[in-house]
XYZ file of C-alpha atoms in Angstrom:
586
model
C 31.585 -6.913 -14.097
C 33.800 -7.516 -17.064
C 32.323 -6.574 -20.352
C 34.929 -7.824 -22.745
C 34.314 -9.176 -26.182
C 32.085 -12.192 -25.840
C 32.421 -13.386 -29.424
C 34.425 -16.419 -28.362
C 32.011 -17.361 -25.581
C 28.869 -19.428 -25.802
C 25.954 -17.064 -26.095
C 23.355 -17.686 -23.376
C 19.864 -18.530 -24.499
C 17.184 -15.989 -23.695
C 14.255 -17.422 -21.781
C 11.708 -15.798 -24.043
C 8.114 -17.048 -24.063
C 8.094 -19.634 -26.779
C 6.035 -19.932 -29.930
C 4.507 -23.246 -30.811
C 6.895 -25.306 -32.922
C 10.035 -23.468 -31.753
C 12.832 -25.183 -29.748
C 11.979 -25.406 -26.061
C 14.320 -23.741 -23.551
C 14.696 -25.052 -19.972
C 13.595 -22.836 -17.073
C 13.638 -23.113 -13.313
C 10.132 -24.585 -13.352
C 11.420 -27.684 -15.122
C 13.731 -28.720 -12.330
C 12.457 -31.509 -10.122
C 10.354 -30.456 -7.146
C 13.232 -31.255 -4.796
C 15.626 -29.101 -6.788
C 13.124 -26.261 -7.109
C 12.865 -26.347 -3.321
C 16.669 -26.246 -3.093
C 16.767 -23.343 -5.580
C 14.260 -21.255 -3.598
C 15.822 -22.207 -0.252
C 19.318 -21.198 -1.401
C 17.941 -17.845 -2.558
C 16.202 -17.323 0.784
C 19.314 -18.130 2.812
C 21.469 -15.968 0.547
C 19.091 -13.020 0.905
C 19.232 -13.219 4.693
C 23.031 -13.279 4.598
C 23.393 -10.484 2.047
C 20.804 -8.180 3.630
C 20.602 -8.871 7.375
C 19.326 -5.405 8.307
C 15.781 -5.294 9.774
C 14.677 -2.741 7.184
C 15.531 -5.255 4.432
C 13.371 -8.015 5.919
C 10.247 -7.254 3.905
C 12.183 -7.230 0.618
C 13.724 -10.626 1.404
C 10.469 -12.284 2.401
C 8.476 -10.755 -0.471
C 11.159 -11.808 -2.969
C 11.192 -15.418 -1.821
C 7.380 -15.562 -1.666
C 7.203 -14.432 -5.276
C 9.873 -16.951 -6.241
C 7.882 -19.796 -4.663
C 4.932 -18.878 -6.868
C 7.180 -18.396 -9.913
C 8.587 -21.932 -9.469
C 5.133 -23.525 -9.030
C 6.041 -24.760 -5.569
C 3.320 -25.661 -3.099
C 2.176 -22.875 -0.805
C 2.886 -25.285 2.040
C 6.627 -24.534 1.689
C 6.128 -20.785 2.103
C 6.604 -20.699 5.926
C 9.890 -22.589 5.534
C 11.116 -20.251 2.820
C 10.110 -17.219 4.859
C 12.127 -18.614 7.756
C 15.160 -19.024 5.496
C 14.789 -15.447 4.261
C 14.542 -14.276 7.879
C 17.892 -15.734 8.838
C 17.152 -19.278 9.943
C 18.765 -22.413 8.504
C 21.854 -20.744 7.106
C 23.910 -23.862 7.725
C 22.024 -25.615 4.913
C 23.329 -23.369 2.145
C 26.152 -25.709 1.098
C 23.805 -28.689 1.020
C 21.310 -26.926 -1.243
C 24.105 -25.732 -3.538
C 25.465 -29.273 -3.893
C 21.993 -30.602 -4.719
C 21.666 -28.095 -7.545
C 25.159 -28.715 -8.899
C 24.273 -32.384 -9.356
C 21.092 -31.640 -11.303
C 21.351 -33.024 -14.881
C 19.665 -29.942 -16.374
C 22.227 -27.648 -14.766
C 25.074 -29.899 -15.822
C 23.899 -29.529 -19.410
C 23.287 -25.770 -19.099
C 24.783 -24.156 -15.962
C 23.078 -20.851 -16.767
C 19.534 -22.149 -16.237
C 19.145 -20.754 -12.716
C 20.978 -17.510 -13.484
C 18.774 -16.746 -16.475
C 15.647 -17.915 -14.650
C 16.436 -15.695 -11.653
C 17.131 -12.781 -14.002
C 13.796 -13.341 -15.752
C 12.007 -13.395 -12.400
C 13.786 -10.234 -11.229
C 12.816 -8.311 -14.381
C 9.216 -9.489 -14.665
C 7.706 -6.403 -13.018
C 9.530 -3.945 -15.256
C 12.343 -2.957 -12.880
C 15.756 -4.285 -11.890
C 16.373 -3.885 -8.177
C 20.029 -3.532 -7.152
C 19.478 -6.065 -4.362
C 18.181 -8.575 -6.892
C 21.320 -8.139 -8.986
C 23.547 -8.639 -5.948
C 21.636 -11.854 -5.221
C 21.984 -13.031 -8.837
C 25.740 -12.385 -8.739
C 25.960 -14.338 -5.470
C 23.926 -17.286 -6.778
C 25.914 -17.331 -10.017
C 29.134 -17.642 -8.027
C 27.709 -20.348 -5.752
C 26.782 -22.381 -8.817
C 30.304 -21.981 -10.204
C 29.319 -19.920 -13.245
C 31.720 -17.108 -14.287
C 30.234 -13.681 -13.597
C 31.135 -12.657 -17.140
C 28.325 -14.973 -18.245
C 25.840 -12.837 -16.321
C 27.013 -9.709 -18.145
C 26.595 -11.452 -21.468
C 23.189 -12.744 -20.449
C 22.033 -9.255 -19.468
C 23.199 -7.913 -22.817
C 21.275 -10.662 -24.602
C 18.128 -9.884 -22.615
C 18.478 -6.225 -23.516
C 18.772 -7.121 -27.185
C 15.432 -8.899 -26.934
C 13.799 -5.495 -26.460
C 14.670 -4.508 -30.013
C 12.231 -5.000 -32.823
C 13.091 -7.740 -35.320
C 11.953 -7.798 -38.931
C 9.246 -10.339 -39.632
C 10.002 -13.052 -42.175
C 7.893 -12.653 -45.287
C 7.226 -16.382 -45.394
C 5.563 -16.377 -41.976
C 1.843 -16.866 -41.850
C -0.266 -14.099 -40.409
C -1.088 -16.283 -37.400
C 2.598 -17.038 -36.631
C 3.446 -13.368 -37.042
C 0.663 -12.386 -34.661
C 1.850 -14.877 -32.040
C 5.421 -13.653 -32.300
C 4.377 -10.032 -31.895
C 2.233 -10.954 -28.911
C 5.099 -12.837 -27.264
C 7.532 -9.986 -27.874
C 5.099 -7.524 -26.350
C 4.814 -9.775 -23.307
C 8.579 -10.080 -23.048
C 9.060 -6.339 -23.374
C 6.572 -5.790 -20.580
C 8.810 -7.948 -18.396
C 11.908 -6.022 -19.371
C 10.756 -2.398 -19.354
C 13.404 -0.829 -17.127
C 12.975 2.836 -17.820
C 15.377 3.057 -20.771
C 14.881 6.333 -22.581
C 16.343 5.094 -25.859
C 18.167 2.139 -27.342
C 19.894 4.180 -30.005
C 22.343 7.051 -29.771
C 22.505 9.640 -27.047
C 22.675 9.220 -23.310
C 20.162 7.135 -21.434
C 20.358 9.320 -18.338
C 20.094 12.414 -20.528
C 20.179 14.828 -17.596
C 21.676 18.289 -18.069
C 21.024 21.058 -15.574
C 19.593 24.066 -17.390
C 19.080 26.276 -14.373
C 20.964 26.786 -11.179
C 20.044 24.439 -8.349
C 20.932 26.253 -5.153
C 24.640 27.073 -5.293
C 25.394 24.489 -8.019
C 26.440 25.940 -11.363
C 27.258 22.802 -13.379
C 25.869 19.271 -13.219
C 25.831 17.097 -16.361
C 26.236 13.407 -17.181
C 28.724 12.708 -19.961
C 28.795 9.263 -21.644
C 32.001 7.251 -21.325
C 30.716 4.395 -23.486
C 28.266 3.905 -26.330
C 26.787 0.612 -25.170
C 23.589 -0.100 -23.263
C 23.304 -2.354 -20.229
C 20.865 -3.397 -17.530
C 23.159 -1.844 -14.919
C 25.149 1.385 -15.197
C 28.276 2.959 -13.704
C 28.782 6.621 -12.844
C 32.356 7.850 -12.296
C 33.049 11.120 -10.465
C 36.309 13.034 -10.883
C 37.791 14.872 -7.890
C 39.597 17.769 -9.609
C 40.708 19.056 -13.002
C 44.289 19.924 -13.920
C 46.346 21.028 -16.876
C 47.487 18.652 -19.572
C 46.109 15.125 -19.730
C 43.722 15.528 -16.797
C 41.939 18.686 -17.934
C 38.709 16.775 -18.701
C 36.324 14.874 -16.466
C 36.626 11.687 -18.499
C 40.438 11.472 -18.606
C 40.997 9.409 -15.420
C 38.395 6.839 -16.473
C 39.816 5.789 -19.852
C 40.412 2.205 -18.676
C 37.141 1.760 -16.721
C 35.109 -1.249 -17.937
C 32.662 -2.048 -15.150
C 29.636 -1.876 -17.450
C 28.866 -1.420 -21.116
C 27.004 1.741 -20.113
C 29.135 4.219 -18.167
C 28.986 7.935 -17.462
C 31.119 10.546 -15.773
C 29.612 13.430 -13.851
C 30.737 16.883 -14.996
C 30.361 19.259 -12.083
C 31.636 22.705 -11.130
C 34.520 22.758 -13.631
C 35.545 26.306 -12.780
C 36.226 25.503 -9.147
C 37.730 22.074 -9.758
C 40.192 23.568 -12.250
C 41.251 26.194 -9.746
C 41.693 23.479 -7.126
C 43.771 21.316 -9.485
C 46.011 24.242 -10.299
C 46.436 24.962 -6.590
C 47.376 21.349 -5.863
C 49.995 21.413 -8.605
C 51.319 24.758 -7.369
C 51.813 23.455 -3.850
C 53.695 20.417 -5.134
C 55.807 22.473 -7.512
C 56.665 24.853 -4.700
C 58.150 22.195 -2.442
C 61.884 22.643 -2.137
C 63.041 19.062 -2.573
C 62.276 15.410 -2.009
C 63.846 15.461 1.447
C 61.349 18.017 2.732
C 58.493 16.000 1.268
C 59.713 12.724 2.774
C 59.778 14.416 6.186
C 56.153 15.439 5.673
C 55.071 11.903 4.834
C 56.369 10.385 8.007
C 54.909 13.224 10.071
C 51.491 12.416 8.603
C 51.943 8.712 9.281
C 51.824 9.376 13.010
C 48.335 10.812 12.626
C 46.775 14.192 11.993
C 48.822 16.732 13.864
C 48.548 20.339 14.948
C 49.404 23.071 12.468
C 52.493 24.050 14.464
C 54.247 20.780 13.509
C 54.080 21.543 9.783
C 57.156 23.159 8.195
C 56.927 26.950 8.046
C 57.835 26.903 4.349
C 54.744 24.840 3.594
C 52.465 26.875 5.820
C 53.583 30.002 3.965
C 51.905 28.763 0.772
C 48.865 27.330 2.537
C 46.657 30.171 1.332
C 47.089 28.894 -2.220
C 45.170 25.714 -1.386
C 42.925 26.656 1.530
C 40.479 28.854 -0.388
C 39.780 26.578 -3.412
C 39.796 23.497 -1.184
C 37.250 24.992 1.207
C 35.027 26.117 -1.648
C 35.136 22.701 -3.340
C 34.436 20.880 -0.077
C 31.235 22.844 0.282
C 30.200 22.481 -3.362
C 30.920 18.737 -3.492
C 28.509 18.223 -0.607
C 25.788 20.144 -2.440
C 26.451 18.250 -5.679
C 26.227 14.956 -3.767
C 22.824 15.864 -2.367
C 21.606 16.851 -5.826
C 22.883 13.566 -7.287
C 20.934 11.715 -4.613
C 17.654 13.239 -5.759
C 18.459 12.588 -9.414
C 18.965 8.890 -8.613
C 15.917 8.753 -6.337
C 13.814 10.150 -9.181
C 15.084 7.301 -11.407
C 16.507 9.520 -14.129
C 18.741 6.530 -14.856
C 15.770 4.176 -15.221
C 14.814 1.299 -12.954
C 18.332 -0.122 -12.984
C 21.175 -0.745 -10.487
C 23.820 1.989 -10.299
C 27.485 1.706 -9.264
C 29.241 4.899 -8.113
C 33.037 5.322 -8.287
C 34.885 8.494 -7.310
C 38.233 9.788 -6.115
C 39.121 12.710 -3.841
C 36.281 15.256 -3.951
C 34.435 12.917 -6.325
C 34.379 10.386 -3.476
C 33.055 13.156 -1.242
C 30.202 13.695 -3.710
C 29.321 10.009 -3.338
C 29.549 10.237 0.463
C 26.990 13.036 0.643
C 24.852 11.395 -2.029
C 24.534 8.281 0.135
C 23.862 10.311 3.274
C 21.080 12.204 1.523
C 19.544 9.046 0.043
C 19.574 7.338 3.439
C 17.066 9.900 4.692
C 14.483 8.939 2.086
C 12.147 5.987 2.486
C 12.516 4.795 -1.119
C 16.332 4.740 -1.083
C 16.792 0.964 -1.268
C 17.459 -1.101 -4.366
C 19.026 1.719 -6.409
C 22.755 1.607 -5.566
C 24.604 -1.644 -6.226
C 28.261 -0.870 -5.321
C 30.192 2.235 -4.260
C 33.947 2.839 -4.448
C 35.401 5.845 -2.601
C 39.096 6.530 -3.242
C 41.136 9.005 -1.201
C 37.916 10.382 0.245
C 38.196 13.696 2.151
C 35.336 12.768 4.483
C 34.778 11.686 8.041
C 35.961 8.100 8.564
C 34.203 7.293 11.834
C 32.028 4.204 11.408
C 28.918 5.939 12.767
C 28.894 8.297 9.778
C 29.032 5.360 7.350
C 26.393 3.323 9.152
C 23.453 4.755 7.114
C 25.112 3.547 3.904
C 24.215 -0.042 4.797
C 20.583 0.781 4.085
C 21.343 2.389 0.728
C 24.081 0.212 -0.808
C 23.094 -3.307 -1.816
C 26.582 -4.604 -2.604
C 30.146 -3.532 -1.853
C 31.206 -0.421 0.064
C 34.881 0.079 -0.824
C 37.139 2.591 0.940
C 40.486 2.953 -0.833
C 42.999 4.858 1.260
C 46.674 5.793 1.486
C 48.066 6.321 4.974
C 51.009 8.291 3.572
C 48.899 10.841 1.670
C 50.532 13.907 3.262
C 48.666 16.359 1.016
C 45.292 15.118 2.247
C 46.587 15.325 5.791
C 47.850 18.859 5.239
C 44.505 20.258 4.107
C 42.959 18.787 7.253
C 45.574 20.380 9.512
C 43.107 22.849 11.076
C 40.643 20.110 11.978
C 40.403 18.300 15.263
C 43.293 15.964 16.053
C 40.725 13.247 16.747
C 39.199 13.521 13.270
C 39.437 10.296 11.243
C 39.796 10.885 7.507
C 38.565 7.988 5.369
C 41.168 8.650 2.693
C 43.974 8.136 5.208
C 42.840 5.051 7.122
C 40.315 2.200 7.274
C 36.656 2.750 8.074
C 35.936 0.302 10.887
C 32.290 -0.403 10.121
C 31.174 -3.848 11.269
C 29.706 -5.050 7.991
C 31.097 -7.685 5.649
C 30.174 -5.509 2.676
C 32.725 -2.894 3.750
C 36.143 -3.381 2.169
C 39.131 -1.251 3.172
C 41.958 -1.397 0.638
C 45.357 0.144 1.426
C 46.620 1.640 -1.837
C 49.939 2.916 -0.463
C 52.040 0.779 -2.802
C 50.456 2.336 -5.903
C 49.388 5.767 -4.675
C 52.443 7.836 -3.804
C 50.315 10.881 -3.011
C 46.924 12.486 -3.523
C 47.441 13.469 -7.165
C 48.223 9.855 -8.049
C 44.567 8.854 -7.674
C 43.982 10.248 -11.175
C 47.315 9.169 -12.637
C 47.166 5.570 -11.356
C 43.436 5.009 -11.759
C 43.704 1.916 -13.985
C 45.942 0.153 -11.449
C 43.761 1.289 -8.553
C 40.589 -0.007 -10.203
C 42.131 -3.450 -10.558
C 43.234 -3.415 -6.920
C 39.705 -2.708 -5.675
C 38.099 -5.309 -7.929
C 36.756 -3.100 -10.720
C 37.310 -4.380 -14.238
C 39.382 -2.408 -16.712
C 39.677 -2.589 -20.466
C 42.056 -5.229 -21.784
C 45.109 -3.763 -23.463
C 45.792 -0.935 -21.015
C 49.167 -0.822 -19.348
C 49.810 0.632 -15.905
C 50.447 4.096 -17.385
C 46.996 4.208 -18.946
C 48.324 3.825 -22.499
C 46.601 1.634 -25.037
C 49.004 -1.116 -26.013
C 49.531 -1.968 -29.670
C 48.119 -5.300 -30.919
C 50.517 -8.120 -30.175
C 52.192 -6.253 -27.319
C 49.921 -7.645 -24.623
C 51.584 -9.872 -22.033
C 51.047 -13.601 -22.343
C 48.946 -13.646 -19.202
C 46.540 -10.792 -18.517
C 46.482 -9.393 -14.977
C 43.836 -10.995 -12.826
C 40.766 -8.802 -12.587
C 39.970 -9.449 -8.975
C 39.456 -7.579 -5.758
C 42.448 -9.164 -4.074
C 45.366 -6.718 -3.998
C 48.945 -7.661 -4.772
C 51.289 -8.929 -2.114
C 52.595 -5.424 -1.568
C 49.131 -4.011 -0.906
C 47.163 -4.241 2.291
C 43.495 -5.101 2.608
C 41.882 -4.246 5.900
C 38.824 -6.023 7.208
C 36.099 -4.446 9.308
C 38.052 -5.217 12.477
C 40.981 -3.089 11.314
C 43.374 -6.031 10.848
C 45.849 -5.561 8.012
C 48.186 -7.814 6.111
C 51.198 -7.077 3.955
C 53.942 -4.436 4.072
C 53.402 -0.744 3.495
C 55.267 1.606 1.215
C 54.169 5.112 2.282
C 55.556 7.345 -0.430
C 54.589 10.942 -1.004
C 53.753 12.977 -4.094
C 56.867 13.535 -6.175
C 57.411 17.277 -6.565
C 58.010 18.494 -10.045
C 59.611 21.666 -11.268
C 57.258 24.500 -12.091
C 56.329 24.309 -15.738
C 55.208 27.058 -18.078
C 52.039 25.902 -19.776
C 51.155 26.472 -23.393
C 48.009 28.654 -23.239
C 46.591 26.818 -26.222
C 46.685 23.570 -24.240
C 45.006 24.934 -21.130
C 41.343 24.229 -20.575
C 39.041 27.251 -20.326
C 36.682 26.555 -17.425
C 33.031 26.919 -18.291
C 29.830 27.313 -16.361
C 26.273 26.841 -17.548
C 24.137 29.822 -18.408
C 21.075 29.868 -16.211
C 18.622 29.885 -19.082
C 20.133 28.330 -22.178
C 22.882 26.159 -20.721
C 25.414 27.852 -22.996
C 29.074 27.644 -22.122
C 30.629 30.966 -21.147
C 34.190 31.723 -20.044
C 34.379 31.879 -16.282
C 36.358 34.226 -14.130
C 39.868 33.035 -13.481
C 39.247 33.050 -9.757
C 35.755 32.504 -8.261
C 34.637 35.442 -6.185
C 33.032 33.096 -3.668
C 34.737 32.867 -0.288
C 34.928 29.531 1.496
C 32.285 28.939 4.174
C 33.489 29.356 7.706
C 32.687 26.755 10.348
C 31.888 27.842 13.895
C 32.097 24.421 15.485
C 35.472 25.323 16.906
C 37.767 23.615 14.398
C 39.365 26.692 12.856
C 38.659 28.961 9.888
C 38.281 26.116 7.380
C 35.350 23.629 7.492
C 37.711 20.857 6.436
C 35.483 17.936 7.130
C 34.252 19.065 10.556
C 32.408 16.020 12.015
C 29.419 18.151 13.019
C 29.192 19.706 9.561
C 29.621 16.328 7.896
C 26.788 14.732 9.842
C 24.332 17.424 8.759
C 23.143 16.554 5.266
C 19.935 18.521 4.912
C 20.368 22.151 4.008
C 23.394 24.206 4.904
C 25.215 23.641 8.129
C 24.025 26.056 10.868
C 27.687 26.480 11.743
C 28.493 28.033 8.363
C 28.386 31.777 7.953
């Protein structure tokens, strides 16, 4: 959701329990009985369409049953509403929406249902991700901009803060106000650790967890919000991209955003190896030949140029190590989220390259737990070095309430190269669509903006726009903050629809639009200023102090014995095993 400056917008009114003598605010209960029925029915139908899985049935029916009571509807309508929430009567959705749009109360204040539904969703002290997806859906059906929902959530959050009592108030009025605020806060307690400075998640690993050496949430923003975003970087490199936060400078999906700092030592070594391989390529002609070889599918190692295979050892070791560690980090992230370290709030996960792999294993691990639903709102995986067969993504439908976005580049020869020892039949999500039959799955071909694997960091602001994630106003396509007055007359549309040169693939694998499969542009080897290079750090096991790490990790990459070669580069059997270490790894 966009979180731009709302100073020019009409502030939504908070549906706070009123004090006698104060202006009265409309709520869903004040609609006519017919329109309250239409309101509840539209929610029931929408729930059945958004969450058709059998395991979601109880949530849908319980939600609509509570809404019937909340709206003071007769219990006699409950069987009908339960039927709507179970998938019956979907053809009536447009009719119910039109009834509500004609309501005089909604014409005067279109936010009535959005704020009423938000109040209902927060009344038990938690904010379920499925409830937020429903609220977004209902807001769109009622032709209210989604930015209004963001502003409304911010206003609700502000109501948690203490306000200074007026000295002129009588003791009785003061008592009533305090009582009402306490009641309102009880509705809105969502597990926030603090409303002031510092991070809300506040998690920093002090001791080693298995093989993981570093796992910390770093704040990207200073704001607070009822939903949060966690961004996960896929590697570290010299220069601009030596920090975890660098690729996410333009991200504006929520007022409260974090990046995950993980295994910096190994990610820095990987980034250096990726740059070395690109710098070592002879010329553009050789690279162009590689691109079109990859376009025909993953091929045997013998088809790769000997000059490239000669430097393969530079990348194979750090890549294999980071593949293994990203899976472990993903599993650990899953248990952090399951334990609600982030509070009882929806979470959106966005990651590229190995950061997307962290998300992949996080979702797989969460799917094995019974309380995994209602935590994750949306996920965006970009250039993901993971298995792309639909059966491996199937469990995500139970975990993710909203969008499941797979951003890929079919001409990413570097990603194809590191998978060269894998089975020819292996589908890599970062190279092609994931053909999962679910309308929540969105495959976005990023070939026109991603010329190679390293461009996922460099072109992140453009990529985020292409996959429907909001970015900060004032950022150009190079990630530079534009000076005041230099903004274009018309801001780029912040929508999920890609440009005419991009391709969006539906769940059936149908694509539209031309492709432009370009490869990474090789650059000449550069001598780096030692003062500008980042010194990788790892956490001390007891104090969490930062200590210089060895230039090259002593750990050897795990070896897979499933018959796909010396590197476990996304072996399907290894990928499908998410609990503990793979029995095929030495």
